[in-house]
Structures are given as structure tokens and as C-alpha cells.
Amino acid sequence: MTGTVIIIAVGIFVASLVALAANMLVPGGDNTATEDRLAQMASRRRGGGGGKLKEETGSLLMEGGFEDASGLIGSIMKSMPGLGEYLDQADVRMPPAQFGMICLGAFGAGVAICLASPFKLLAIFVGPIFAAVPVGWLMVKRKRRLSKFGNQMPEALELLGRSLRAGHSLNAGFGLVSKEMEDPLAREFGRAFEEQNLGIPLDEAIEDMADRVPNMDLRFFATAVVLQRQTGGDLAEILDKIGHLIRERLQILGQIQALTGEGRMSGAVLLALPPVLFLVMLKLNYEYVMMLFTDEIGRYMLGFGLVTQIIGALVIKKIITIKV
């Protein structure tokens, strides 16, 4: 019984972490609006001829990811067409339906654990918590990959600028970046390079790359390239200036992370304190803690504690997050 209680406590703590991660990965309104304006500018310059084809192609690709899904899982996956793109951004090589099955299996495991314990009513809470664990893992993996991509952007732009000054074309520069850089940036630039070799226009290949990777610096790069090809100018100089701007922004971001490190550590301690204290009390006085599960008021207190834990995590995150 003690093991079951520990699992439930860990599940509550995991739910708090997943909720915090979910809020951390929601794009800010200012960044989203800026990216939308940049995308509209580039689309107007490029023209809308390929929009319908792109939508049809994306639809076919998404349908291909769900063709093996059936029943309830298939219906749920088809209602979330962005899941395939999310998996691709996290570099998780599995169909959306398979990921849905993993979440369903985790949900079933959580429910089974509760049904095998005296706390059967907690199954409606523990099941979703277990199902959220794969989702939280996916969000963390996606965030790390996109963060690494953003850190690689300045070096990639400088390499492109040197390639242009050496007399190479922008297409050849993309190939050079894909060979000299590391993943994930090398993979995305290599994909754009292959698309150009297959006959897709350069502007469209760059825009598609910017659509695949939700990075505002990449969106600036795509817009600058599209505008330069329409109006002219020294592209190498433009790339150098964008790279310098990105480096300065990353430097400021690093300073902010250092200054807010104490706040982030305090937040982690405050979030970990309730579940750790619960486990300590469980070890010292088992009957005293079990009143939280056997008494109706105790169950209400547990629910209230979980809600306030999540609210506190969101408030702490809001305080220590500074947009650059």
C-alpha cells in the first residue's frame, strides 16, 4: 500500500511539472504576432500561387500519418492534425497514431494501478496524469531541439555570408551549411537544399523551412532573403547584420538567465517541497497521512493542494520569464 501511495504522490508532482512545461512552451503573443506579420510580407512578395498546392500536400501528408489508425484513436488523432508537425519538430520518428497509443497505454497503466489499490476513485485523476507524461517528454524534447537550432543560427548565417562572398550561389551555401553544421540546423537546411535540387523555387523552399521550424530568427532570415531577391541589395551584408543581431540577443538572454537563476532555483525548491514533505510524513506517521485519503475533507484538501501547486508553478514561471 505504501508503494501505491508513493506512486500517487509522484504522479501529482509530475502533473505539476507537466503543467509548468506546457505553459513554458506556449509561444508568447508578441512573438507570434511578429512571425505572422513576417510570413504575410514574405507571402505577398512570393505570391499566392503555391498556397493551394502546399495546403493539399500538407493534407495528404497528414492523412498518410493517420492511415493506420482506426477506431477511437484514429478519430482523436485526425482531430489533432498539428501533432505530426509537433513530432517532427521534436525529431521523434513515429506516426502520430503510435504516439497516441503510447499515451493511451500510460493512461491504462495509471488506471490499473489505482484499481489494484484501495484508492479506486483516484483513477480518474491518476490516469490523465500518467497519460500526460509522454506529452511532457515530447514538449521538453521539442523545446531543447528548437533552442539548439536557435543557438546555431548566427554561425550558419555567417557561413552563408562567407559562401556568398566567395562567389557561390545561395543554393550552394545551403548545401555547405548542411555539410558543415550539426543537427538540427544541418538537417533543415539540407532539406531545403534538396527541395531546390528537385525543382522547388528557392523562395518557397526557404518559406517552407521557416514554417517547419517555429523560430523567429529563421523567419527574419526567410523574409530578408525573399525581399532581397525582389528588390536587390547585398545579401551577404544583410546576413552578417542579422547574425550579429541574433548573437547580441542570445548574449542578453544568457545574462537574463544568469540573473534569474536564483529565482528559478527558489521556484524548483518550492515546487518540490510539498511532495517531498508528503513522503517524509508518510514514512514517519503512516496513519496520520492516510487520513487525507480516507476522510472526505482530506480528499478535498488533496485536490486543493494540487490546484494551488499548479497555480503557484505558473505564477513563478511568469515572474522569472523575461522576453528578449
Short mmCIF file of C-alpha atoms in Angstrom, two decimals:
data_model
loop_
_atom_site.label_atom_id
_atom_site.label_comp_id
_atom_site.label_asym_id
_atom_site.label_seq_id
_atom_site.Cartn_x
_atom_site.Cartn_y
_atom_site.Cartn_z
CA MET A 1 0.00 0.00 0.00
CA THR A 2 2.88 2.32 0.77
CA GLY A 3 4.20 1.86 -2.76
CA THR A 4 0.83 2.81 -4.23
CA VAL A 5 0.68 5.98 -2.17
CA ILE A 6 4.19 6.91 -3.29
CA ILE A 7 3.20 6.39 -6.93
CA ILE A 8 0.19 8.67 -6.46
CA ALA A 9 2.34 11.35 -4.84
CA VAL A 10 4.86 11.15 -7.65
CA GLY A 11 2.02 11.38 -10.16
CA ILE A 12 0.78 14.60 -8.55
CA PHE A 13 4.28 16.05 -8.71
CA VAL A 14 4.65 15.02 -12.36
CA ALA A 15 1.35 16.70 -13.16
CA SER A 16 2.67 19.96 -11.74
CA LEU A 17 5.84 19.70 -13.81
CA VAL A 18 3.87 18.90 -16.98
CA ALA A 19 1.60 21.89 -16.41
CA LEU A 20 4.62 24.14 -15.94
CA ALA A 21 6.28 22.75 -19.08
CA ALA A 22 3.11 23.25 -21.07
CA ASN A 23 2.95 26.90 -20.10
CA MET A 24 6.65 27.39 -20.82
CA LEU A 25 6.24 26.08 -24.36
CA VAL A 26 3.22 28.20 -25.26
CA PRO A 27 4.53 30.89 -27.67
CA GLY A 28 4.23 34.46 -26.49
CA GLY A 29 1.67 36.70 -28.11
CA ASP A 30 4.24 39.28 -29.24
CA ASN A 31 6.46 36.70 -30.94
CA THR A 32 3.53 35.02 -32.64
CA ALA A 33 2.21 38.33 -33.98
CA THR A 34 5.65 39.28 -35.29
CA GLU A 35 6.07 35.92 -37.03
CA ASP A 36 2.63 36.26 -38.61
CA ARG A 37 3.47 39.70 -40.00
CA LEU A 38 6.77 38.45 -41.40
CA ALA A 39 5.03 35.47 -43.00
CA GLN A 40 2.44 37.74 -44.60
CA MET A 41 5.13 40.04 -46.00
CA ALA A 42 7.05 37.12 -47.49
CA SER A 43 3.89 35.57 -48.91
CA ARG A 44 2.90 38.80 -50.63
CA ARG A 45 6.37 39.07 -52.17
CA ARG A 46 6.37 35.46 -53.24
CA GLY A 47 2.80 35.37 -54.50
CA GLY A 48 -0.03 33.07 -53.53
CA GLY A 49 0.24 30.59 -56.40
CA GLY A 50 1.71 27.79 -54.32
CA GLY A 51 -0.57 28.17 -51.33
CA LYS A 52 -3.24 25.77 -52.53
CA LEU A 53 -0.70 23.16 -53.58
CA LYS A 54 1.08 23.46 -50.25
CA GLU A 55 -2.17 23.01 -48.32
CA GLU A 56 -3.12 19.99 -50.41
CA THR A 57 0.32 18.45 -49.96
CA GLY A 58 0.23 19.02 -46.21
CA SER A 59 -3.22 17.46 -46.06
CA LEU A 60 -2.04 14.37 -47.91
CA LEU A 61 0.99 14.04 -45.67
CA MET A 62 -1.11 14.29 -42.54
CA GLU A 63 -3.61 11.76 -43.83
CA GLY A 64 -0.72 9.40 -44.55
CA GLY A 65 0.33 9.63 -40.89
CA PHE A 66 -3.12 8.53 -39.74
CA GLU A 67 -3.97 5.91 -42.34
CA ASP A 68 -3.12 3.04 -39.98
CA ALA A 69 -5.16 4.46 -37.12
CA SER A 70 -8.61 3.10 -36.52
CA GLY A 71 -11.49 3.47 -34.13
CA LEU A 72 -11.32 5.95 -31.29
CA ILE A 73 -7.56 6.52 -31.58
CA GLY A 74 -7.87 7.32 -35.29
CA SER A 75 -10.68 9.80 -34.66
CA ILE A 76 -8.73 11.54 -31.92
CA MET A 77 -5.54 11.73 -33.98
CA LYS A 78 -7.36 13.12 -37.01
CA SER A 79 -8.80 15.85 -34.81
CA MET A 80 -5.22 16.94 -33.98
CA PRO A 81 -3.53 17.47 -37.37
CA GLY A 82 -0.75 19.50 -35.78
CA LEU A 83 0.54 16.52 -33.81
CA GLY A 84 2.55 15.19 -36.76
CA GLU A 85 4.28 18.55 -37.18
CA TYR A 86 4.92 18.69 -33.43
CA LEU A 87 6.55 15.26 -33.52
CA ASP A 88 8.69 16.33 -36.47
CA GLN A 89 9.83 19.47 -34.63
CA ALA A 90 10.86 17.29 -31.69
CA ASP A 91 12.66 14.87 -34.07
CA VAL A 92 10.56 11.96 -32.83
CA ARG A 93 10.35 9.39 -35.62
CA MET A 94 6.97 7.79 -35.02
CA PRO A 95 3.49 8.16 -36.52
CA PRO A 96 1.02 10.28 -34.55
CA ALA A 97 -1.21 7.23 -34.08
CA GLN A 98 1.65 5.36 -32.39
CA PHE A 99 2.26 8.25 -30.02
CA GLY A 100 -1.45 8.27 -29.24
CA MET A 101 -1.28 4.57 -28.40
CA ILE A 102 1.63 5.24 -26.02
CA CYS A 103 -0.40 7.91 -24.22
CA LEU A 104 -3.37 5.54 -24.07
CA GLY A 105 -1.16 2.80 -22.62
CA ALA A 106 0.16 5.17 -19.96
CA PHE A 107 -3.42 6.15 -19.14
CA GLY A 108 -4.37 2.48 -18.77
CA ALA A 109 -1.36 1.83 -16.53
CA GLY A 110 -2.35 4.66 -14.20
CA VAL A 111 -5.95 3.46 -14.03
CA ALA A 112 -4.85 -0.15 -13.41
CA ILE A 113 -2.58 0.89 -10.53
CA CYS A 114 -5.43 2.74 -8.85
CA LEU A 115 -7.92 -0.07 -9.39
CA ALA A 116 -5.48 -2.50 -7.79
CA SER A 117 -5.21 -0.26 -4.73
CA PRO A 118 -7.75 0.85 -2.13
CA PHE A 119 -7.97 4.26 -3.84
CA LYS A 120 -10.07 3.30 -6.85
CA LEU A 121 -11.73 6.72 -7.10
CA LEU A 122 -8.36 8.32 -7.82
CA ALA A 123 -8.22 6.51 -11.17
CA ILE A 124 -9.98 9.43 -12.88
CA PHE A 125 -7.11 11.69 -11.79
CA VAL A 126 -4.09 9.38 -11.95
CA GLY A 127 -4.94 8.07 -15.43
CA PRO A 128 -4.72 11.50 -17.13
CA ILE A 129 -1.58 12.29 -15.12
CA PHE A 130 0.17 9.17 -16.43
CA ALA A 131 -1.05 9.95 -19.96
CA ALA A 132 0.46 13.43 -19.68
CA VAL A 133 3.96 12.05 -19.01
CA PRO A 134 4.71 11.19 -22.70
CA VAL A 135 3.29 14.57 -23.71
CA GLY A 136 5.58 16.33 -21.26
CA TRP A 137 8.57 14.36 -22.56
CA LEU A 138 7.68 15.37 -26.12
CA MET A 139 7.39 19.04 -25.19
CA VAL A 140 10.75 19.06 -23.41
CA LYS A 141 12.45 17.30 -26.34
CA ARG A 142 10.94 19.77 -28.81
CA LYS A 143 11.99 22.75 -26.72
CA ARG A 144 15.60 21.53 -26.49
CA ARG A 145 15.80 20.93 -30.23
CA LEU A 146 14.39 24.35 -31.12
CA SER A 147 16.70 26.00 -28.59
CA LYS A 148 19.72 24.31 -30.16
CA PHE A 149 18.52 25.37 -33.60
CA GLY A 150 18.31 28.99 -32.45
CA ASN A 151 21.82 28.88 -30.99
CA GLN A 152 23.18 27.59 -34.32
CA MET A 153 21.60 30.35 -36.42
CA PRO A 154 24.33 33.04 -36.07
CA GLU A 155 27.10 30.67 -37.16
CA ALA A 156 25.00 29.41 -40.07
CA LEU A 157 24.29 32.95 -41.31
CA GLU A 158 27.98 33.85 -41.10
CA LEU A 159 28.85 30.73 -43.08
CA LEU A 160 26.26 31.66 -45.70
CA GLY A 161 27.67 35.18 -45.92
CA ARG A 162 31.23 33.91 -46.45
CA SER A 163 29.95 31.50 -49.08
CA LEU A 164 28.26 34.33 -50.98
CA ARG A 165 31.41 36.48 -50.82
CA ALA A 166 33.40 33.56 -52.22
CA GLY A 167 31.19 33.61 -55.30
CA HIS A 168 28.88 30.70 -54.52
CA SER A 169 25.14 30.85 -55.02
CA LEU A 170 22.72 30.88 -52.12
CA ASN A 171 21.64 27.36 -53.05
CA ALA A 172 25.25 26.17 -52.83
CA GLY A 173 25.53 27.97 -49.50
CA PHE A 174 22.62 25.93 -48.18
CA GLY A 175 24.43 22.76 -49.19
CA LEU A 176 27.59 23.96 -47.45
CA VAL A 177 25.67 24.68 -44.24
CA SER A 178 24.08 21.23 -44.31
CA LYS A 179 27.54 19.63 -44.55
CA GLU A 180 29.48 21.80 -42.11
CA MET A 181 26.91 22.33 -39.37
CA GLU A 182 25.36 19.85 -36.95
CA ASP A 183 21.78 18.78 -36.48
CA PRO A 184 19.11 20.06 -36.15
CA LEU A 185 20.07 23.06 -38.29
CA ALA A 186 22.02 20.96 -40.80
CA ARG A 187 19.03 18.71 -41.35
CA GLU A 188 16.62 21.58 -42.05
CA PHE A 189 19.00 23.43 -44.39
CA GLY A 190 19.82 20.15 -46.11
CA ARG A 191 16.13 19.51 -46.65
CA ALA A 192 15.72 22.97 -48.19
CA PHE A 193 18.78 22.29 -50.38
CA GLU A 194 17.29 19.01 -51.63
CA GLU A 195 13.96 20.70 -52.34
CA GLN A 196 15.71 23.24 -54.55
CA ASN A 197 17.52 20.46 -56.40
CA LEU A 198 14.14 18.84 -57.05
CA GLY A 199 12.87 22.00 -58.73
CA ILE A 200 11.11 23.84 -55.91
CA PRO A 201 11.81 27.60 -56.09
CA LEU A 202 14.33 28.93 -53.58
CA ASP A 203 11.86 31.36 -52.01
CA GLU A 204 9.32 28.61 -51.46
CA ALA A 205 11.92 26.20 -50.03
CA ILE A 206 13.06 28.83 -47.52
CA GLU A 207 9.50 29.70 -46.56
CA ASP A 208 8.67 26.03 -46.07
CA MET A 209 11.69 25.68 -43.78
CA ALA A 210 10.52 28.70 -41.77
CA ASP A 211 7.07 27.11 -41.48
CA ARG A 212 8.53 23.80 -40.26
CA VAL A 213 10.69 25.42 -37.59
CA PRO A 214 8.88 27.97 -35.37
CA ASN A 215 11.89 30.22 -34.84
CA MET A 216 11.55 33.98 -35.20
CA ASP A 217 15.20 34.42 -36.22
CA LEU A 218 14.68 31.96 -39.06
CA ARG A 219 11.55 33.86 -40.05
CA PHE A 220 13.57 37.08 -40.21
CA PHE A 221 16.13 35.30 -42.39
CA ALA A 222 13.45 33.96 -44.74
CA THR A 223 11.81 37.37 -45.07
CA ALA A 224 15.16 39.07 -45.71
CA VAL A 225 16.06 36.59 -48.47
CA VAL A 226 12.68 36.90 -50.17
CA LEU A 227 12.76 40.71 -50.06
CA GLN A 228 16.37 40.84 -51.27
CA ARG A 229 15.57 38.67 -54.27
CA GLN A 230 12.73 41.01 -55.17
CA THR A 231 14.38 44.38 -54.51
CA GLY A 232 18.13 43.65 -54.72
CA GLY A 233 20.93 44.51 -52.32
CA ASP A 234 24.00 42.94 -50.74
CA LEU A 235 22.66 39.71 -49.26
CA ALA A 236 25.98 38.84 -47.58
CA GLU A 237 25.91 42.12 -45.64
CA ILE A 238 22.28 41.56 -44.69
CA LEU A 239 23.08 38.09 -43.37
CA ASP A 240 26.01 39.44 -41.35
CA LYS A 241 23.79 42.06 -39.73
CA ILE A 242 21.08 39.52 -38.91
CA GLY A 243 23.69 37.16 -37.45
CA HIS A 244 25.15 39.97 -35.31
CA LEU A 245 21.68 40.89 -34.08
CA ILE A 246 20.94 37.29 -33.13
CA ARG A 247 24.26 36.98 -31.27
CA GLU A 248 23.53 40.14 -29.28
CA ARG A 249 20.06 38.90 -28.40
CA LEU A 250 21.39 35.50 -27.28
CA GLN A 251 24.02 37.24 -25.15
CA ILE A 252 21.35 39.34 -23.42
CA LEU A 253 19.24 36.23 -22.95
CA GLY A 254 22.18 34.47 -21.29
CA GLN A 255 22.66 37.38 -18.90
CA ILE A 256 18.97 37.29 -18.01
CA GLN A 257 19.18 33.54 -17.36
CA ALA A 258 22.10 34.14 -15.00
CA LEU A 259 20.30 36.93 -13.14
CA THR A 260 17.11 34.91 -12.76
CA GLY A 261 18.91 31.71 -11.75
CA GLU A 262 18.24 32.28 -8.05
CA GLY A 263 14.53 32.77 -8.73
CA ARG A 264 14.34 29.62 -10.82
CA MET A 265 16.10 27.61 -8.13
CA SER A 266 13.76 29.00 -5.47
CA GLY A 267 10.80 28.04 -7.63
CA ALA A 268 12.10 24.49 -8.05
CA VAL A 269 12.56 24.14 -4.28
CA LEU A 270 9.08 25.47 -3.56
CA LEU A 271 7.52 23.12 -6.10
CA ALA A 272 9.42 20.09 -4.80
CA LEU A 273 8.76 20.84 -1.12
CA PRO A 274 5.11 19.60 -0.89
CA PRO A 275 5.66 16.13 -2.43
CA VAL A 276 8.93 15.63 -0.53
CA LEU A 277 7.29 16.63 2.74
CA PHE A 278 4.40 14.29 1.94
CA LEU A 279 6.79 11.35 1.52
CA VAL A 280 8.63 12.22 4.74
CA MET A 281 5.38 12.39 6.70
CA LEU A 282 4.28 9.12 5.11
CA LYS A 283 7.42 7.47 6.44
CA LEU A 284 7.18 8.99 9.92
CA ASN A 285 3.45 8.62 10.55
CA TYR A 286 1.62 6.48 8.01
CA GLU A 287 -1.81 6.52 9.71
CA TYR A 288 -1.76 10.29 10.03
CA VAL A 289 -1.15 10.81 6.31
CA MET A 290 -3.72 8.21 5.28
CA MET A 291 -6.44 10.41 6.72
CA LEU A 292 -6.03 12.56 3.60
CA PHE A 293 -7.31 9.63 1.53
CA THR A 294 -9.87 8.08 3.86
CA ASP A 295 -11.56 11.27 5.06
CA GLU A 296 -13.71 13.31 2.67
CA ILE A 297 -12.24 16.61 3.84
CA GLY A 298 -8.76 15.16 3.32
CA ARG A 299 -9.55 14.34 -0.30
CA TYR A 300 -10.76 17.89 -0.85
CA MET A 301 -7.53 19.14 0.69
CA LEU A 302 -5.51 16.98 -1.70
CA GLY A 303 -7.38 18.37 -4.69
CA PHE A 304 -6.96 21.92 -3.44
CA GLY A 305 -3.25 21.32 -2.88
CA LEU A 306 -2.79 20.04 -6.43
CA VAL A 307 -4.60 23.03 -7.91
CA THR A 308 -2.63 25.54 -5.86
CA GLN A 309 0.60 23.72 -6.74
CA ILE A 310 -0.09 24.20 -10.44
CA ILE A 311 -1.15 27.83 -9.95
CA GLY A 312 2.00 28.52 -7.95
CA ALA A 313 4.17 26.98 -10.68
CA LEU A 314 2.54 29.19 -13.31
CA VAL A 315 2.94 32.32 -11.18
CA ILE A 316 6.62 31.59 -10.50
CA LYS A 317 7.19 30.96 -14.19
CA LYS A 318 5.52 34.27 -15.03
CA ILE A 319 7.75 36.14 -12.59
CA ILE A 320 11.08 34.72 -13.77
CA THR A 321 10.31 34.83 -17.52
CA ILE A 322 11.61 37.95 -19.28
CA LYS A 323 11.09 38.31 -23.02
CA VAL A 324 14.03 39.43 -25.14
#
